[in-house]
């Protein structure tokens, strides 16, 4: 039997210092309720009912409890970060398939054409008139001059500033009025000018690039763009039951199906934006991709999808529910798509 050494020193009423081989501890409390704190960090609480022999003893270590708490919190943070990663992946995939759901606001060129001029040339503009009225009505009191000074110079400058703003508003109205007249007359140069000024596909740069526009007809517009397959993920991400991220390579079929939806959705979006911007009846959209020409060994652009969109048909589609790839069957198009090889070169619709 091993030798055990324990010495208890009473410090004051209810408080004692205990010395042992493994360290020291201090105890305090009353009969039936004692608390002991050991130098190792261990804490013991004992509760008893005097005279009954019934007691309850609990031993715990705050350091261990705190460590477990932080470990649990760290695990929870990791699970949350993993969940965010999965949600970002899901959002990316959904965006690729739903590019067609959004488009620029429709421009009513007839309303612009018949919109009245802001004021008659040679007359005082509305902004300048308001500024002049404020200047004429300005009659500062003695106390106002003492507190703020004479604001007349400030108001005179405001009149001149308003005059310039009125002139700018009139010039903008005149420019839009002339442009609307040209657009409604079917001027192809005006069409291209509108596209240049308004840059309708600017928010699609992430999904495609090198947008080129052309037209020689009042009823048609032709758009070519380069697809960006680098943004299409080749893997899938999901969350396991334990909260970890599971990443798996997509099958060829799943990958190329996503590519098809992405390219098809882009073409629909391009057509929607052009129809919203210009009063044309038909839009030709050609998706091109850079590939290595096996004859020359150099990269060359090949057309992988060509679609003729008709305004009346496109505007009847329910863009929230269509499958972009399936929706192309409503229009004349050239597409050669293999489930395990993707898009193949095609001739353009003419």
GROMACS .gro file of C-alpha atoms in nm:
model
  350
    1UNK     CA    1   0.000   0.000   0.000
    2UNK     CA    2   0.152   0.337  -0.100
    3UNK     CA    3   0.209   0.614   0.145
    4UNK     CA    4  -0.025   0.913   0.113
    5UNK     CA    5   0.054   1.244   0.279
    6UNK     CA    6  -0.208   1.511   0.333
    7UNK     CA    7  -0.196   1.804   0.571
    8UNK     CA    8  -0.478   2.049   0.634
    9UNK     CA    9  -0.411   2.395   0.780
   10UNK     CA   10  -0.701   2.607   0.900
   11UNK     CA   11  -0.662   2.964   0.782
   12UNK     CA   12  -0.984   3.105   0.923
   13UNK     CA   13  -1.335   2.993   0.993
   14UNK     CA   14  -1.462   2.789   0.699
   15UNK     CA   15  -1.133   2.820   0.504
   16UNK     CA   16  -0.849   2.569   0.508
   17UNK     CA   17  -0.529   2.505   0.312
   18UNK     CA   18  -0.469   2.143   0.211
   19UNK     CA   19  -0.119   2.015   0.125
   20UNK     CA   20  -0.061   1.685  -0.055
   21UNK     CA   21   0.192   1.503  -0.274
   22UNK     CA   22   0.026   1.618  -0.598
   23UNK     CA   23  -0.012   1.983  -0.497
   24UNK     CA   24  -0.209   2.215  -0.279
   25UNK     CA   25  -0.570   2.313  -0.259
   26UNK     CA   26  -0.786   2.552  -0.071
   27UNK     CA   27  -1.129   2.466   0.069
   28UNK     CA   28  -1.401   2.699   0.187
   29UNK     CA   29  -1.764   2.675   0.279
   30UNK     CA   30  -1.984   2.548   0.560
   31UNK     CA   31  -2.100   2.209   0.671
   32UNK     CA   32  -2.294   2.048   0.390
   33UNK     CA   33  -2.159   2.283   0.123
   34UNK     CA   34  -1.788   2.291   0.042
   35UNK     CA   35  -1.584   2.414  -0.253
   36UNK     CA   36  -1.226   2.302  -0.317
   37UNK     CA   37  -0.985   2.457  -0.565
   38UNK     CA   38  -0.668   2.263  -0.653
   39UNK     CA   39  -0.349   2.414  -0.792
   40UNK     CA   40  -0.392   2.191  -1.099
   41UNK     CA   41  -0.706   2.384  -1.184
   42UNK     CA   42  -0.941   2.108  -1.074
   43UNK     CA   43  -1.244   2.222  -0.874
   44UNK     CA   44  -1.460   2.005  -0.650
   45UNK     CA   45  -1.803   2.096  -0.517
   46UNK     CA   46  -1.959   1.882  -0.245
   47UNK     CA   47  -2.314   1.915  -0.125
   48UNK     CA   48  -2.454   1.707   0.162
   49UNK     CA   49  -2.748   1.691   0.396
   50UNK     CA   50  -2.611   1.669   0.753
   51UNK     CA   51  -2.721   1.364   0.949
   52UNK     CA   52  -2.854   1.176   0.645
   53UNK     CA   53  -2.540   1.047   0.481
   54UNK     CA   54  -2.670   1.181   0.149
   55UNK     CA   55  -2.417   1.386  -0.047
   56UNK     CA   56  -2.331   1.493  -0.402
   57UNK     CA   57  -1.978   1.554  -0.526
   58UNK     CA   58  -1.889   1.711  -0.861
   59UNK     CA   59  -1.533   1.750  -0.990
   60UNK     CA   60  -1.454   1.955  -1.298
   61UNK     CA   61  -1.170   2.153  -1.454
   62UNK     CA   62  -1.258   2.502  -1.588
   63UNK     CA   63  -0.954   2.496  -1.816
   64UNK     CA   64  -1.072   2.178  -1.984
   65UNK     CA   65  -1.427   2.310  -2.009
   66UNK     CA   66  -1.304   2.634  -2.167
   67UNK     CA   67  -1.082   2.442  -2.407
   68UNK     CA   68  -1.371   2.218  -2.509
   69UNK     CA   69  -1.588   2.526  -2.558
   70UNK     CA   70  -1.333   2.687  -2.790
   71UNK     CA   71  -1.285   2.362  -2.979
   72UNK     CA   72  -1.661   2.331  -3.023
   73UNK     CA   73  -1.681   2.694  -3.137
   74UNK     CA   74  -1.393   2.643  -3.383
   75UNK     CA   75  -1.568   2.337  -3.524
   76UNK     CA   76  -1.890   2.534  -3.556
   77UNK     CA   77  -1.703   2.815  -3.736
   78UNK     CA   78  -1.546   2.567  -3.978
   79UNK     CA   79  -1.885   2.412  -4.055
   80UNK     CA   80  -2.027   2.760  -4.119
   81UNK     CA   81  -1.736   2.849  -4.350
   82UNK     CA   82  -1.786   2.520  -4.535
   83UNK     CA   83  -2.156   2.591  -4.570
   84UNK     CA   84  -2.077   2.935  -4.718
   85UNK     CA   85  -1.837   2.771  -4.965
   86UNK     CA   86  -2.106   2.527  -5.079
   87UNK     CA   87  -2.362   2.808  -5.111
   88UNK     CA   88  -2.118   3.011  -5.323
   89UNK     CA   89  -2.067   2.716  -5.554
   90UNK     CA   90  -2.441   2.662  -5.585
   91UNK     CA   91  -2.492   3.032  -5.658
   92UNK     CA   92  -2.222   3.021  -5.927
   93UNK     CA   93  -2.388   2.727  -6.102
   94UNK     CA   94  -2.732   2.887  -6.078
   95UNK     CA   95  -2.600   3.213  -6.223
   96UNK     CA   96  -2.452   3.030  -6.521
   97UNK     CA   97  -2.788   2.871  -6.596
   98UNK     CA   98  -2.995   3.185  -6.533
   99UNK     CA   99  -2.812   3.464  -6.715
  100UNK     CA  100  -3.114   3.498  -6.945
  101UNK     CA  101  -3.350   3.589  -6.660
  102UNK     CA  102  -3.225   3.945  -6.640
  103UNK     CA  103  -3.191   4.218  -6.902
  104UNK     CA  104  -3.163   4.593  -6.944
  105UNK     CA  105  -3.467   4.817  -6.909
  106UNK     CA  106  -3.678   4.873  -7.218
  107UNK     CA  107  -3.620   5.207  -7.393
  108UNK     CA  108  -3.932   5.373  -7.531
  109UNK     CA  109  -3.793   5.571  -7.822
  110UNK     CA  110  -4.136   5.705  -7.922
  111UNK     CA  111  -4.185   5.854  -7.576
  112UNK     CA  112  -3.840   6.014  -7.600
  113UNK     CA  113  -3.920   6.152  -7.946
  114UNK     CA  114  -4.245   6.317  -7.836
  115UNK     CA  115  -4.123   6.432  -7.494
  116UNK     CA  116  -4.158   6.810  -7.467
  117UNK     CA  117  -3.849   7.025  -7.448
  118UNK     CA  118  -3.764   7.137  -7.091
  119UNK     CA  119  -3.808   7.506  -7.190
  120UNK     CA  120  -3.817   7.727  -7.497
  121UNK     CA  121  -3.483   7.852  -7.631
  122UNK     CA  122  -3.423   8.212  -7.519
  123UNK     CA  123  -3.641   8.170  -7.211
  124UNK     CA  124  -3.531   8.122  -6.852
  125UNK     CA  125  -3.504   7.754  -6.759
  126UNK     CA  126  -3.698   7.602  -6.466
  127UNK     CA  127  -3.394   7.557  -6.241
  128UNK     CA  128  -3.272   7.910  -6.303
  129UNK     CA  129  -3.625   8.045  -6.243
  130UNK     CA  130  -3.638   7.882  -5.899
  131UNK     CA  131  -3.293   8.016  -5.813
  132UNK     CA  132  -3.392   8.369  -5.924
  133UNK     CA  133  -3.709   8.354  -5.716
  134UNK     CA  134  -3.508   8.257  -5.408
  135UNK     CA  135  -3.267   8.546  -5.474
  136UNK     CA  136  -3.546   8.798  -5.520
  137UNK     CA  137  -3.722   8.687  -5.202
  138UNK     CA  138  -3.404   8.703  -4.996
  139UNK     CA  139  -3.441   8.974  -4.733
  140UNK     CA  140  -3.213   8.895  -4.441
  141UNK     CA  141  -3.291   9.033  -4.097
  142UNK     CA  142  -3.037   9.210  -3.881
  143UNK     CA  143  -2.979   8.902  -3.665
  144UNK     CA  144  -2.944   8.677  -3.972
  145UNK     CA  145  -2.674   8.906  -4.112
  146UNK     CA  146  -2.501   8.898  -3.776
  147UNK     CA  147  -2.515   8.518  -3.749
  148UNK     CA  148  -2.467   8.404  -4.108
  149UNK     CA  149  -2.359   8.708  -4.304
  150UNK     CA  150  -2.512   8.829  -4.630
  151UNK     CA  151  -2.596   8.523  -4.851
  152UNK     CA  152  -2.671   8.733  -5.159
  153UNK     CA  153  -2.339   8.646  -5.327
  154UNK     CA  154  -2.404   8.277  -5.263
  155UNK     CA  155  -2.754   8.300  -5.414
  156UNK     CA  156  -2.624   8.485  -5.719
  157UNK     CA  157  -2.373   8.205  -5.778
  158UNK     CA  158  -2.660   7.954  -5.741
  159UNK     CA  159  -2.850   8.136  -6.018
  160UNK     CA  160  -2.555   8.105  -6.256
  161UNK     CA  161  -2.509   7.738  -6.164
  162UNK     CA  162  -2.879   7.671  -6.230
  163UNK     CA  163  -2.854   7.846  -6.568
  164UNK     CA  164  -2.573   7.610  -6.671
  165UNK     CA  165  -2.768   7.307  -6.550
  166UNK     CA  166  -3.074   7.415  -6.752
  167UNK     CA  167  -2.855   7.453  -7.060
  168UNK     CA  168  -2.711   7.106  -7.005
  169UNK     CA  169  -3.062   6.958  -6.964
  170UNK     CA  170  -3.170   7.119  -7.290
  171UNK     CA  171  -2.866   6.988  -7.476
  172UNK     CA  172  -2.930   6.637  -7.342
  173UNK     CA  173  -3.296   6.658  -7.446
  174UNK     CA  174  -3.197   6.779  -7.792
  175UNK     CA  175  -2.939   6.499  -7.835
  176UNK     CA  176  -3.186   6.229  -7.729
  177UNK     CA  177  -3.461   6.381  -7.944
  178UNK     CA  178  -3.242   6.369  -8.255
  179UNK     CA  179  -3.120   6.018  -8.169
  180UNK     CA  180  -3.475   5.891  -8.114
  181UNK     CA  181  -3.576   6.031  -8.453
  182UNK     CA  182  -3.284   5.851  -8.619
  183UNK     CA  183  -3.348   5.523  -8.435
  184UNK     CA  184  -3.718   5.519  -8.522
  185UNK     CA  185  -3.633   5.589  -8.887
  186UNK     CA  186  -3.424   5.269  -8.886
  187UNK     CA  187  -3.082   5.432  -8.928
  188UNK     CA  188  -2.820   5.153  -8.879
  189UNK     CA  189  -2.555   5.408  -8.781
  190UNK     CA  190  -2.785   5.535  -8.508
  191UNK     CA  191  -2.828   5.178  -8.383
  192UNK     CA  192  -2.453   5.136  -8.348
  193UNK     CA  193  -2.423   5.478  -8.186
  194UNK     CA  194  -2.681   5.378  -7.923
  195UNK     CA  195  -2.493   5.056  -7.850
  196UNK     CA  196  -2.164   5.244  -7.823
  197UNK     CA  197  -2.306   5.507  -7.588
  198UNK     CA  198  -2.515   5.277  -7.366
  199UNK     CA  199  -2.289   4.970  -7.365
  200UNK     CA  200  -2.581   4.731  -7.300
  201UNK     CA  201  -2.380   4.411  -7.243
  202UNK     CA  202  -2.125   4.560  -7.005
  203UNK     CA  203  -2.246   4.348  -6.712
  204UNK     CA  204  -2.192   4.032  -6.919
  205UNK     CA  205  -1.814   4.075  -6.943
  206UNK     CA  206  -1.769   3.808  -6.676
  207UNK     CA  207  -1.962   3.557  -6.888
  208UNK     CA  208  -1.842   3.657  -7.232
  209UNK     CA  209  -1.609   3.902  -7.401
  210UNK     CA  210  -1.521   4.068  -7.732
  211UNK     CA  211  -1.878   4.164  -7.815
  212UNK     CA  212  -1.904   4.274  -8.178
  213UNK     CA  213  -2.211   4.434  -8.335
  214UNK     CA  214  -2.311   4.485  -8.693
  215UNK     CA  215  -2.616   4.572  -8.901
  216UNK     CA  216  -2.713   4.697  -9.244
  217UNK     CA  217  -3.088   4.674  -9.192
  218UNK     CA  218  -3.347   4.861  -8.990
  219UNK     CA  219  -3.501   4.535  -8.867
  220UNK     CA  220  -3.193   4.331  -8.775
  221UNK     CA  221  -2.889   4.333  -8.552
  222UNK     CA  222  -2.603   4.083  -8.547
  223UNK     CA  223  -2.397   4.013  -8.233
  224UNK     CA  224  -2.090   3.796  -8.190
  225UNK     CA  225  -1.931   3.717  -7.854
  226UNK     CA  226  -1.657   3.491  -7.719
  227UNK     CA  227  -1.762   3.244  -7.451
  228UNK     CA  228  -1.556   3.215  -7.134
  229UNK     CA  229  -1.546   2.847  -7.041
  230UNK     CA  230  -1.297   2.913  -6.761
  231UNK     CA  231  -1.584   3.023  -6.537
  232UNK     CA  232  -1.764   2.688  -6.570
  233UNK     CA  233  -1.661   2.461  -6.279
  234UNK     CA  234  -1.540   2.111  -6.358
  235UNK     CA  235  -1.632   1.982  -6.012
  236UNK     CA  236  -1.923   1.969  -5.770
  237UNK     CA  237  -1.921   2.068  -5.403
  238UNK     CA  238  -2.146   1.939  -5.126
  239UNK     CA  239  -2.153   1.926  -4.747
  240UNK     CA  240  -2.114   1.592  -4.566
  241UNK     CA  241  -2.316   1.493  -4.258
  242UNK     CA  242  -2.017   1.588  -4.042
  243UNK     CA  243  -2.002   1.936  -4.192
  244UNK     CA  244  -1.701   1.883  -4.416
  245UNK     CA  245  -1.673   1.991  -4.779
  246UNK     CA  246  -1.684   1.712  -5.035
  247UNK     CA  247  -1.550   1.799  -5.380
  248UNK     CA  248  -1.592   1.563  -5.674
  249UNK     CA  249  -1.508   1.592  -6.041
  250UNK     CA  250  -1.812   1.629  -6.263
  251UNK     CA  251  -1.874   1.361  -6.517
  252UNK     CA  252  -1.823   1.466  -6.878
  253UNK     CA  253  -2.198   1.455  -6.932
  254UNK     CA  254  -2.271   1.678  -6.630
  255UNK     CA  255  -1.995   1.925  -6.721
  256UNK     CA  256  -2.095   1.967  -7.084
  257UNK     CA  257  -2.461   1.995  -6.989
  258UNK     CA  258  -2.368   2.290  -6.768
  259UNK     CA  259  -2.162   2.440  -7.052
  260UNK     CA  260  -2.457   2.406  -7.290
  261UNK     CA  261  -2.694   2.581  -7.049
  262UNK     CA  262  -2.441   2.859  -6.988
  263UNK     CA  263  -2.380   2.933  -7.357
  264UNK     CA  264  -2.750   2.905  -7.444
  265UNK     CA  265  -2.848   3.134  -7.157
  266UNK     CA  266  -2.591   3.392  -7.273
  267UNK     CA  267  -2.733   3.401  -7.626
  268UNK     CA  268  -3.087   3.457  -7.495
  269UNK     CA  269  -2.967   3.736  -7.267
  270UNK     CA  270  -2.784   3.909  -7.554
  271UNK     CA  271  -3.098   3.901  -7.767
  272UNK     CA  272  -3.314   4.034  -7.481
  273UNK     CA  273  -3.080   4.328  -7.424
  274UNK     CA  274  -3.076   4.423  -7.792
  275UNK     CA  275  -3.455   4.402  -7.818
  276UNK     CA  276  -3.484   4.621  -7.506
  277UNK     CA  277  -3.247   4.877  -7.654
  278UNK     CA  278  -3.347   4.893  -8.021
  279UNK     CA  279  -3.671   4.858  -8.222
  280UNK     CA  280  -3.539   4.569  -8.434
  281UNK     CA  281  -3.743   4.259  -8.515
  282UNK     CA  282  -3.464   4.004  -8.540
  283UNK     CA  283  -3.130   3.948  -8.365
  284UNK     CA  284  -2.862   3.708  -8.484
  285UNK     CA  285  -2.639   3.589  -8.200
  286UNK     CA  286  -2.320   3.391  -8.266
  287UNK     CA  287  -2.122   3.233  -7.981
  288UNK     CA  288  -1.758   3.170  -8.068
  289UNK     CA  289  -1.478   2.989  -7.888
  290UNK     CA  290  -1.104   2.993  -7.938
  291UNK     CA  291  -0.968   2.647  -8.025
  292UNK     CA  292  -0.648   2.514  -8.166
  293UNK     CA  293  -0.664   2.472  -8.542
  294UNK     CA  294  -0.515   2.127  -8.601
  295UNK     CA  295  -0.408   2.232  -8.950
  296UNK     CA  296  -0.202   2.532  -8.840
  297UNK     CA  297  -0.141   2.460  -8.472
  298UNK     CA  298  -0.257   2.812  -8.385
  299UNK     CA  299  -0.567   2.922  -8.192
  300UNK     CA  300  -0.861   3.025  -8.408
  301UNK     CA  301  -1.219   3.129  -8.336
  302UNK     CA  302  -1.490   2.882  -8.429
  303UNK     CA  303  -1.865   2.931  -8.408
  304UNK     CA  304  -2.020   2.684  -8.165
  305UNK     CA  305  -2.376   2.822  -8.155
  306UNK     CA  306  -2.570   3.048  -8.392
  307UNK     CA  307  -2.929   3.159  -8.327
  308UNK     CA  308  -3.180   3.382  -8.504
  309UNK     CA  309  -3.405   3.534  -8.238
  310UNK     CA  310  -3.741   3.680  -8.338
  311UNK     CA  311  -3.878   3.949  -8.106
  312UNK     CA  312  -4.243   3.836  -8.106
  313UNK     CA  313  -4.150   3.479  -8.014
  314UNK     CA  314  -3.886   3.567  -7.755
  315UNK     CA  315  -4.109   3.808  -7.566
  316UNK     CA  316  -4.373   3.537  -7.515
  317UNK     CA  317  -4.134   3.308  -7.323
  318UNK     CA  318  -4.154   3.268  -6.946
  319UNK     CA  319  -3.790   3.334  -6.866
  320UNK     CA  320  -3.821   3.222  -6.504
  321UNK     CA  321  -3.923   2.868  -6.601
  322UNK     CA  322  -3.752   2.789  -6.933
  323UNK     CA  323  -3.451   2.565  -6.974
  324UNK     CA  324  -3.216   2.784  -7.181
  325UNK     CA  325  -3.092   2.494  -7.395
  326UNK     CA  326  -3.442   2.364  -7.464
  327UNK     CA  327  -3.574   2.716  -7.535
  328UNK     CA  328  -3.355   2.747  -7.844
  329UNK     CA  329  -3.587   2.503  -8.022
  330UNK     CA  330  -3.827   2.799  -8.058
  331UNK     CA  331  -3.584   2.965  -8.297
  332UNK     CA  332  -3.386   2.883  -8.605
  333UNK     CA  333  -3.041   2.783  -8.481
  334UNK     CA  334  -2.734   2.581  -8.563
  335UNK     CA  335  -2.596   2.374  -8.277
  336UNK     CA  336  -2.410   2.045  -8.282
  337UNK     CA  337  -2.378   1.925  -7.925
  338UNK     CA  338  -2.237   1.593  -7.802
  339UNK     CA  339  -2.310   1.486  -7.445
  340UNK     CA  340  -1.952   1.374  -7.377
  341UNK     CA  341  -1.769   1.622  -7.602
  342UNK     CA  342  -1.973   1.943  -7.589
  343UNK     CA  343  -2.017   2.195  -7.869
  344UNK     CA  344  -1.885   2.121  -8.215
  345UNK     CA  345  -1.815   2.384  -8.485
  346UNK     CA  346  -2.119   2.490  -8.688
  347UNK     CA  347  -2.205   2.727  -8.970
  348UNK     CA  348  -2.374   3.053  -8.884
  349UNK     CA  349  -2.745   3.103  -8.936
  350UNK     CA  350  -2.797   3.343  -9.225
   0.00000   0.00000   0.00000
